[in-house]
Short mmCIF file of C-alpha atoms and ligand atoms in Angstrom, two decimals:
data_model
loop_
_atom_site.label_atom_id
_atom_site.label_comp_id
_atom_site.label_asym_id
_atom_site.label_seq_id
_atom_site.Cartn_x
_atom_site.Cartn_y
_atom_site.Cartn_z
CA MET A 13 -13.18 -14.56 -12.28
CA ILE A 14 -10.91 -13.29 -9.54
CA ALA A 15 -12.29 -9.99 -7.49
CA PHE A 16 -11.33 -7.08 -8.32
CA THR A 17 -11.99 -6.21 -4.37
CA ASP A 18 -12.88 -8.55 -2.68
CA LEU A 19 -16.11 -7.48 -0.12
CA ARG A 20 -18.03 -10.82 0.20
CA ALA A 21 -14.78 -12.18 1.64
CA GLN A 22 -14.05 -9.20 3.75
CA TYR A 23 -17.84 -9.47 4.73
CA GLN A 24 -17.64 -13.28 5.77
CA ALA A 25 -14.42 -12.49 7.80
CA GLN A 26 -15.97 -9.89 10.10
CA LYS A 27 -19.77 -11.59 9.39
CA THR A 28 -20.59 -11.91 13.31
CA GLU A 29 -19.89 -8.69 14.05
CA ILE A 30 -21.12 -6.60 11.23
CA ASP A 31 -24.62 -8.01 11.53
CA ALA A 32 -24.56 -7.02 15.22
CA ALA A 33 -23.74 -3.89 14.45
CA ILE A 34 -26.66 -3.26 11.78
CA ALA A 35 -28.78 -5.15 14.44
CA ARG A 36 -28.30 -2.67 17.14
CA VAL A 37 -29.10 0.09 14.87
CA LEU A 38 -32.20 -1.43 13.48
CA ASP A 39 -33.38 -2.27 17.17
CA HIS A 40 -32.79 1.19 18.56
CA GLY A 41 -34.20 3.03 15.25
CA ARG A 42 -32.27 6.08 15.56
CA PHE A 43 -31.05 6.14 11.52
CA ILE A 44 -30.15 9.70 11.36
CA MET A 45 -27.76 11.15 14.29
CA GLY A 46 -27.70 8.12 16.56
CA PRO A 47 -25.10 7.45 18.74
CA GLU A 48 -23.35 5.30 16.28
CA VAL A 49 -22.81 8.69 14.61
CA ALA A 50 -20.21 10.05 17.87
CA GLN A 51 -18.92 6.45 18.41
CA MET A 52 -17.30 6.37 15.23
CA GLU A 53 -16.43 10.24 14.89
CA GLN A 54 -14.54 9.84 18.03
CA ALA A 55 -12.94 6.14 17.69
CA LEU A 56 -11.59 8.05 13.84
CA ALA A 57 -10.63 10.88 15.49
CA ALA A 58 -8.59 8.64 18.32
CA TYR A 59 -7.09 6.13 15.14
CA THR A 60 -5.93 9.27 12.83
CA GLY A 61 -4.35 11.38 15.75
CA SER A 62 -6.64 14.16 14.95
CA GLY A 63 -8.53 16.74 17.37
CA HIS A 64 -12.18 16.37 15.40
CA CYS A 65 -14.45 13.84 12.95
CA ILE A 66 -17.13 14.92 11.30
CA ALA A 67 -19.32 11.98 9.78
CA VAL A 68 -21.32 13.19 6.74
CA ALA A 69 -22.43 11.67 3.73
CA SER A 70 -19.63 10.98 1.35
CA GLY A 71 -15.87 11.62 0.33
CA THR A 72 -17.12 14.26 -1.96
CA GLU A 73 -19.13 15.65 0.79
CA ALA A 74 -16.58 16.16 2.82
CA MET A 75 -14.54 18.02 0.57
CA LEU A 76 -17.50 20.29 -0.48
CA ILE A 77 -17.78 20.67 3.43
CA SER A 78 -14.95 22.02 4.19
CA LEU A 79 -14.52 24.90 1.08
CA MET A 80 -17.33 26.02 2.35
CA ALA A 81 -16.25 25.86 5.97
CA LEU A 82 -13.17 27.96 4.43
CA GLY A 83 -15.16 30.41 3.20
CA ILE A 84 -13.82 29.43 -0.27
CA GLY A 85 -16.62 30.96 -3.26
CA SER A 86 -16.60 33.64 -6.33
CA GLY A 87 -13.44 34.22 -7.30
CA ASP A 88 -11.06 32.37 -5.31
CA GLU A 89 -8.30 29.25 -7.17
CA VAL A 90 -7.88 26.17 -5.83
CA ILE A 91 -4.66 24.33 -6.64
CA VAL A 92 -5.48 20.32 -7.56
CA PRO A 93 -4.22 17.79 -9.34
CA ALA A 94 -4.40 17.64 -12.86
CA PHE A 95 -4.09 13.68 -12.73
CA THR A 96 -7.23 12.57 -10.17
CA PHE A 97 -10.58 11.27 -9.52
CA ALA A 98 -13.03 14.19 -10.89
CA ALA A 99 -14.64 15.02 -7.43
CA THR A 100 -11.58 16.92 -6.29
CA ALA A 101 -11.91 19.98 -8.75
CA GLU A 102 -15.58 18.95 -8.95
CA VAL A 103 -16.43 20.47 -5.55
CA VAL A 104 -13.54 23.67 -6.09
CA ILE A 105 -16.25 24.54 -9.46
CA LEU A 106 -19.57 23.77 -7.09
CA VAL A 107 -18.24 26.34 -4.52
CA GLY A 108 -17.86 28.81 -7.71
CA ALA A 109 -14.07 29.19 -7.27
CA THR A 110 -11.75 28.22 -9.66
CA PRO A 111 -9.51 24.65 -10.11
CA VAL A 112 -6.31 25.16 -11.00
CA LEU A 113 -4.13 22.23 -12.31
CA VAL A 114 -0.60 21.66 -11.38
CA ASP A 115 1.07 18.49 -12.62
CA ILE A 116 2.09 14.89 -11.20
CA GLU A 117 5.36 12.90 -10.20
CA ALA A 118 5.80 10.71 -13.02
CA ASP A 119 6.49 7.62 -10.39
CA THR A 120 4.20 8.04 -7.82
CA CYS A 121 1.72 9.97 -9.58
CA ASN A 122 1.07 12.39 -6.64
CA ILE A 123 0.81 15.88 -6.81
CA ASP A 124 4.51 17.07 -8.47
CA THR A 125 5.08 19.88 -5.14
CA ALA A 126 7.55 22.11 -7.34
CA GLN A 127 5.27 22.90 -9.60
CA ILE A 128 2.96 24.50 -6.88
CA GLU A 129 4.41 27.42 -6.18
CA SER A 130 4.33 28.52 -9.50
CA ALA A 131 0.88 28.49 -9.66
CA ILE A 132 0.08 30.67 -6.27
CA THR A 133 -1.58 33.54 -7.64
CA GLU A 134 -3.28 36.39 -5.14
CA ARG A 135 -6.30 34.61 -5.78
CA THR A 136 -4.90 31.08 -4.47
CA ARG A 137 -6.59 29.93 -1.01
CA ALA A 138 -5.90 26.63 -1.08
CA VAL A 139 -4.10 23.55 -1.91
CA MET A 140 -5.52 20.60 -2.15
CA PRO A 141 -3.02 17.27 -2.84
CA VAL A 142 -4.32 13.68 -3.40
CA SER A 143 -3.38 10.14 -1.67
CA LEU A 144 -3.51 8.78 -4.90
CA TYR A 145 -3.70 4.71 -4.85
CA GLY A 146 -3.54 5.37 -1.38
CA GLN A 147 -0.15 7.18 -0.34
CA LEU A 148 0.32 10.82 0.49
CA ALA A 149 2.06 13.56 -1.60
CA ASP A 150 5.08 15.20 0.02
CA MET A 151 2.34 17.04 2.94
CA ARG A 152 5.36 18.64 4.53
CA GLU A 153 7.06 20.40 1.80
CA ILE A 154 3.30 21.12 0.83
CA SER A 155 2.00 22.26 4.40
CA ALA A 156 5.40 24.57 4.82
CA LEU A 157 5.01 26.31 1.30
CA ALA A 158 0.83 26.64 2.22
CA GLU A 159 1.94 28.45 5.53
CA ARG A 160 4.17 30.50 3.67
CA HIS A 161 2.11 31.91 1.22
CA GLY A 162 -1.22 31.79 3.71
CA LEU A 163 -2.91 28.93 2.11
CA ALA A 164 -5.48 26.37 3.99
CA VAL A 165 -4.65 22.60 2.48
CA ILE A 166 -7.60 20.04 2.10
CA GLU A 167 -6.03 16.44 1.87
CA ASP A 168 -8.52 14.37 -0.41
CA GLY A 169 -7.31 11.27 1.47
CA ALA A 170 -10.07 9.11 -0.50
CA GLN A 171 -8.20 6.38 -1.60
CA SER A 172 -5.80 6.13 1.67
CA PHE A 173 -7.07 6.24 4.82
CA GLY A 174 -4.96 4.11 7.22
CA ALA A 175 -1.78 5.41 5.45
CA ASP A 176 0.79 6.76 7.55
CA TYR A 177 3.09 10.03 6.30
CA GLN A 178 6.27 10.24 8.52
CA GLY A 179 4.76 8.96 11.71
CA ARG A 180 1.51 10.74 11.55
CA LYS A 181 -1.71 9.74 9.11
CA SER A 182 -3.45 10.54 6.64
CA CYS A 183 -6.11 12.91 6.93
CA ALA A 184 -4.40 14.46 10.15
CA VAL A 185 -1.32 15.67 8.27
CA SER A 186 -3.85 19.03 7.04
CA THR A 187 -6.22 21.51 7.74
CA LEU A 188 -8.78 19.61 6.89
CA GLY A 189 -8.57 16.22 6.00
CA CYS A 190 -11.44 14.28 4.02
CA THR A 191 -12.11 10.96 3.63
CA SER A 192 -14.56 8.46 1.63
CA PHE A 193 -16.21 5.29 2.78
CA PHE A 194 -17.43 4.37 -0.61
CA PRO A 195 -17.79 0.55 -0.37
CA SER A 196 -14.31 -0.69 -2.27
CA LYS A 197 -12.40 2.09 -0.17
CA PRO A 198 -9.66 0.85 2.73
CA LEU A 199 -12.00 1.30 4.87
CA GLY A 200 -15.47 1.36 2.97
CA CYS A 201 -19.19 1.02 4.76
CA TYR A 202 -21.93 -0.74 2.82
CA GLY A 203 -23.45 2.74 0.90
CA ASP A 204 -22.24 6.21 0.81
CA GLY A 205 -20.04 7.73 3.73
CA GLY A 206 -17.11 10.00 4.19
CA ALA A 207 -15.46 11.91 7.09
CA ILE A 208 -13.82 15.45 7.77
CA PHE A 209 -10.14 15.72 10.17
CA THR A 210 -8.93 18.89 11.48
CA ASP A 211 -7.51 20.10 14.36
CA ASP A 212 -9.10 23.61 14.62
CA GLU A 213 -12.25 23.88 16.90
CA GLY A 214 -13.72 26.51 14.13
CA LEU A 215 -13.72 24.95 11.41
CA ALA A 216 -14.84 21.83 12.98
CA LEU A 217 -17.93 23.27 14.06
CA ALA A 218 -18.41 25.11 10.76
CA CYS A 219 -17.74 21.76 9.42
CA ARG A 220 -20.69 19.96 11.74
CA GLU A 221 -23.42 22.98 11.05
CA ILE A 222 -22.72 22.75 7.46
CA ARG A 223 -23.55 18.95 7.80
CA ILE A 224 -27.13 20.08 8.68
CA HIS A 225 -28.26 23.05 6.62
CA GLY A 226 -25.90 25.45 8.75
CA GLN A 227 -28.06 24.91 11.74
CA SER A 228 -26.33 26.22 14.69
CA ALA A 229 -29.69 25.08 16.66
CA ARG A 230 -32.02 23.31 15.98
CA TYR A 231 -34.26 25.14 13.07
CA HIS A 232 -31.97 28.24 13.84
CA HIS A 233 -30.10 28.83 10.26
CA SER A 234 -26.54 30.69 11.07
CA ARG A 235 -25.30 29.57 7.68
CA ILE A 236 -25.42 28.18 4.17
CA GLY A 237 -25.39 24.74 4.68
CA LEU A 238 -26.66 21.11 3.02
CA GLY A 239 -28.18 17.43 3.97
CA GLY A 240 -24.76 16.44 4.33
CA ARG A 241 -25.01 13.49 6.91
CA MET A 242 -23.74 10.02 7.35
CA ASP A 243 -26.44 7.85 8.20
CA THR A 244 -26.46 5.81 11.28
CA LEU A 245 -26.18 1.95 9.74
CA GLN A 246 -23.55 3.28 7.59
CA CYS A 247 -21.41 4.36 11.09
CA ALA A 248 -22.18 1.45 13.09
CA ILE A 249 -20.48 -0.90 10.05
CA VAL A 250 -17.48 1.44 9.86
CA LEU A 251 -17.14 1.14 13.45
CA ALA A 252 -17.72 -3.03 13.36
CA LYS A 253 -14.49 -2.88 10.79
CA LEU A 254 -12.46 -0.76 12.53
CA LYS A 255 -11.99 -3.28 14.82
CA ARG A 256 -9.81 -5.30 11.62
CA PHE A 257 -9.07 -2.42 9.85
CA GLU A 258 -5.47 -2.62 11.15
CA ARG A 259 -4.23 -6.29 10.19
CA GLU A 260 -6.30 -5.28 6.88
CA ILE A 261 -4.10 -2.58 6.40
CA GLU A 262 -0.70 -4.71 7.31
CA ARG A 263 -1.77 -7.74 4.55
CA ARG A 264 -2.29 -4.76 2.06
CA ILE A 265 1.28 -3.66 2.55
CA GLU A 266 1.92 -6.68 2.11
CA ILE A 267 0.52 -8.04 -1.33
CA GLY A 268 1.20 -4.88 -2.29
CA GLY A 269 5.05 -4.88 -1.14
CA ARG A 270 4.80 -8.22 -2.77
CA TYR A 271 3.58 -7.10 -6.04
CA ASN A 272 6.50 -4.26 -5.84
CA LEU A 273 8.91 -6.84 -5.63
CA LEU A 274 7.67 -9.93 -8.13
CA PHE A 275 6.85 -6.91 -11.06
CA SER A 276 10.26 -5.30 -10.51
CA LYS A 277 12.18 -9.00 -11.02
CA ARG A 278 9.63 -9.31 -14.15
CA GLY A 279 10.56 -5.90 -15.27
CA VAL A 280 6.82 -4.54 -14.93
CA GLU A 281 6.56 -0.96 -14.41
CA ARG A 282 4.78 0.18 -11.59
CA VAL A 283 3.66 3.87 -9.14
CA SER A 284 6.45 4.05 -6.92
CA GLN A 285 6.03 4.35 -2.83
CA ARG A 286 8.29 7.00 -1.37
CA HIS A 287 10.58 5.43 1.82
CA ASP A 288 8.98 7.86 4.41
CA ARG A 289 5.27 7.01 4.14
CA THR A 290 3.28 4.07 3.73
CA SER A 291 0.82 3.48 0.91
CA VAL A 292 -2.52 1.30 1.57
CA PHE A 293 -2.88 0.17 -2.04
CA ALA A 294 -6.91 1.19 -2.83
CA GLN A 295 -5.10 0.64 -6.05
CA TYR A 296 -2.15 -1.68 -7.22
CA THR A 297 -1.16 0.03 -10.30
CA ILE A 298 1.33 -0.32 -13.09
CA PHE A 299 2.19 1.20 -16.23
CA VAL A 300 1.72 -0.30 -19.71
CA ASP A 301 2.20 0.92 -23.65
CA ASP A 302 -0.24 -0.81 -25.30
CA ARG A 303 -3.41 -0.72 -22.06
CA PRO A 304 -6.29 -2.36 -24.37
CA ALA A 305 -3.92 -4.90 -25.36
CA VAL A 306 -3.39 -6.19 -21.70
CA GLN A 307 -6.98 -5.07 -20.70
CA ARG A 308 -7.75 -7.89 -23.36
CA ALA A 309 -5.41 -10.36 -22.73
CA LEU A 310 -5.88 -9.78 -18.66
CA GLU A 311 -10.02 -10.37 -19.53
CA ALA A 312 -9.21 -13.47 -20.83
CA ALA A 313 -7.61 -15.07 -18.34
CA GLY A 314 -10.20 -14.17 -16.09
CA ILE A 315 -8.04 -11.42 -14.54
CA PRO A 316 -10.50 -7.85 -13.94
CA THR A 317 -8.38 -4.78 -14.31
CA ALA A 318 -9.19 -1.14 -14.02
CA VAL A 319 -8.19 2.47 -14.98
CA HIS A 320 -8.12 5.29 -12.70
CA TYR A 321 -7.91 7.67 -14.55
CA PRO A 322 -8.26 7.16 -18.57
CA ALA A 323 -8.02 10.97 -18.81
CA PRO A 324 -6.39 13.80 -16.49
CA LEU A 325 -9.49 16.84 -15.92
CA ASN A 326 -8.00 18.89 -19.03
CA GLU A 327 -9.29 16.78 -21.41
CA GLN A 328 -12.71 16.38 -19.23
CA PRO A 329 -15.23 17.60 -21.01
CA ALA A 330 -16.97 19.09 -18.31
CA TYR A 331 -13.66 20.89 -16.94
CA ARG A 332 -11.69 21.54 -20.03
CA GLU A 333 -13.00 25.39 -19.89
CA ARG A 334 -13.34 25.19 -16.34
CA CYS A 335 -9.83 24.64 -15.18
CA VAL A 336 -7.06 27.21 -15.21
CA HIS A 337 -3.33 25.40 -15.92
CA GLY A 338 -0.33 25.12 -17.77
CA PRO A 339 1.37 22.23 -19.59
CA LEU A 340 0.56 18.82 -18.05
CA PRO A 341 3.05 16.21 -19.62
CA ASN A 342 3.33 13.73 -16.68
CA SER A 343 -0.90 13.96 -16.03
CA GLU A 344 -1.74 13.00 -19.56
CA GLU A 345 0.75 10.15 -19.96
CA ALA A 346 -0.19 8.59 -16.76
CA ALA A 347 -3.88 8.21 -18.17
CA ARG A 348 -2.71 6.58 -21.02
CA ARG A 349 -0.56 4.16 -19.54
CA VAL A 350 -2.20 3.62 -15.97
CA LEU A 351 -3.03 -0.12 -15.17
CA SER A 352 -4.32 -1.03 -12.16
CA LEU A 353 -5.10 -5.23 -10.33
CA PRO A 354 -7.21 -7.00 -7.88
CA MET A 355 -5.80 -5.74 -4.78
CA HIS A 356 -7.75 -6.32 -1.73
CA ALA A 357 -6.37 -7.78 2.06
CA TYR A 358 -7.73 -10.89 1.28
CA LEU A 359 -5.95 -11.66 -1.72
CA GLU A 360 -4.03 -15.00 -1.64
CA GLU A 361 -0.68 -15.53 -2.76
CA ASP A 362 -1.53 -18.59 -5.62
CA VAL A 363 -3.81 -16.26 -6.91
CA GLN A 364 -1.32 -13.26 -7.07
CA ASP A 365 0.80 -15.37 -8.58
CA GLY A 366 -1.37 -15.89 -11.59
CA ILE A 367 -2.07 -12.42 -11.91
CA VAL A 368 1.71 -11.28 -11.99
CA ALA A 369 2.49 -14.13 -14.61
CA ALA A 370 -0.65 -12.90 -17.12
CA VAL A 371 0.70 -9.01 -16.71
CA ALA A 372 4.17 -10.18 -17.24
CA LYS A 373 3.02 -12.37 -20.47
CA ALA A 374 0.39 -10.00 -21.53
CA VAL A 375 3.06 -7.13 -21.03
CA ALA A 376 5.49 -8.87 -23.31
CA GLY A 377 3.57 -9.13 -26.69
CA PRO A 378 2.37 -11.58 -28.65
C1 PLP B 682 -9.43 10.67 -5.07
C2 PLP B 682 -11.20 10.18 -4.65
N1 PLP B 682 -11.83 11.51 -4.40
C3 PLP B 682 -13.06 11.75 -4.00
C4 PLP B 682 -13.68 10.52 -4.08
C5 PLP B 682 -14.98 10.81 -3.85
O1 PLP B 682 -15.50 9.76 -2.91
P1 PLP B 682 -17.05 9.55 -2.67
O2 PLP B 682 -17.53 8.50 -3.69
O3 PLP B 682 -17.19 9.56 -1.37
O4 PLP B 682 -17.45 10.47 -2.74
C6 PLP B 682 -12.92 9.28 -4.85
C7 PLP B 682 -13.75 7.92 -4.36
O5 PLP B 682 -13.74 7.40 -5.80
C8 PLP B 682 -11.99 9.34 -4.78
O6 PLP B 682 -11.24 8.18 -4.96
#
C-alpha cells in the first residue's frame, strides 16, 4: 500500500537531528516549559515574520486561546466557513459565542469573501478564515473588510504553515494566526502541538497567560485560562524538523504542481490555487462525482484516499442547532465531491504517475 503521508520516510531523512534533539531533552529533563519552548517560539516568529509566537498544546487550543484573549464570549458572533474541520467552529461554541457559517468558493474551497459582509451583524466580533488544504483565503480583502467593521481576524492556518500569501507567510497576515503541529501537518511534531502568532503585544501577553491557567506570576491568576502548554519534547522535534522544512515545502509545491499538470491533461477536476499565493498542499484534493466507487477502485489498486470533509458543519449533528447560516450550496457540493490523495514531500514521481493513472481510470468508470 502506498503511504498517504509518509512520516516514516520523513523521519528516516532527519533521524540524526531528531534523535539528538529528543536525547537533549531527556538529558536536561525540563519536560514542561524547557528551553526548547522559547527557542521554537523565536525560530517560528522569525520564520513567519510575526512579532510573537506562543507555543500551545494543539491547533484547537491555539484558536480557543485566541478567542479568549480577544474576550469573545456569550452573545458574540464569529464568522466561520461552513466547510472546514469542526475545530474551527467548536472553539467558538466553547467560549459561548455563535458560529455564523458562510459558504466557500467552489474552486478553492476557501471562504467566499464576497459573502462575509452580509453575514456581519452588530454582534459580530471576528472572522476566522481557514487556509484549507494549505492555501490561504483572500486575506487582504478579509482584513480590509474586518478593519472597516472593527473585527478581529483569526487565521485557522492548521493546514497552511509555510504557505506564502502575497509575499507574507501564513499565520502572519491577521490579528492572530493559529497553526497545528499534528504529526501529518506540513510541520508536524510527534504528538499534539500548535502555535499562535501575532504582532499585538497585549494579545501575545494574554495568550501566554491563558496558556498557563491565567497566571501573570506564579500562583497569581489574573485571568481565567487553561492548561494549554506544548511540551518541551514536541518543541524540540519541531525545531529539529524546521531545518529541512523549506526544502520539504518546495517538494510539496513541486509535487502538487505536477499533480495539477497531470490531472489537467487527463481532465480530472481538482481544487484550484490562486496565482498570488502558494499552497503547501497539506492535502492534495480532487473533485469526483461517484466518490464511493472511485475510493473502492483506488483501494483495490493499493492507493489510500481520505475525505476532508464528508459533511459541512450545518449538517453535523452537534453543530446543526448551534450555528447560524444562509444557503451553503458550494459547501454541500464540496462535501459530496472532494477526495484527497497521497501527498507528502517524499512522494516519488513513478508512484505519483501510478496514482494519477489509477485515478483517471477510476474517474472514467467501468
Ligand atoms: C482546519 C483545521 N483546523 C483545526 C485543526 C485542529 O488542530 P489540532 O488537531 O492540532 O487541534 C485541524 C487539524 O486537524 C485542521 O485541519
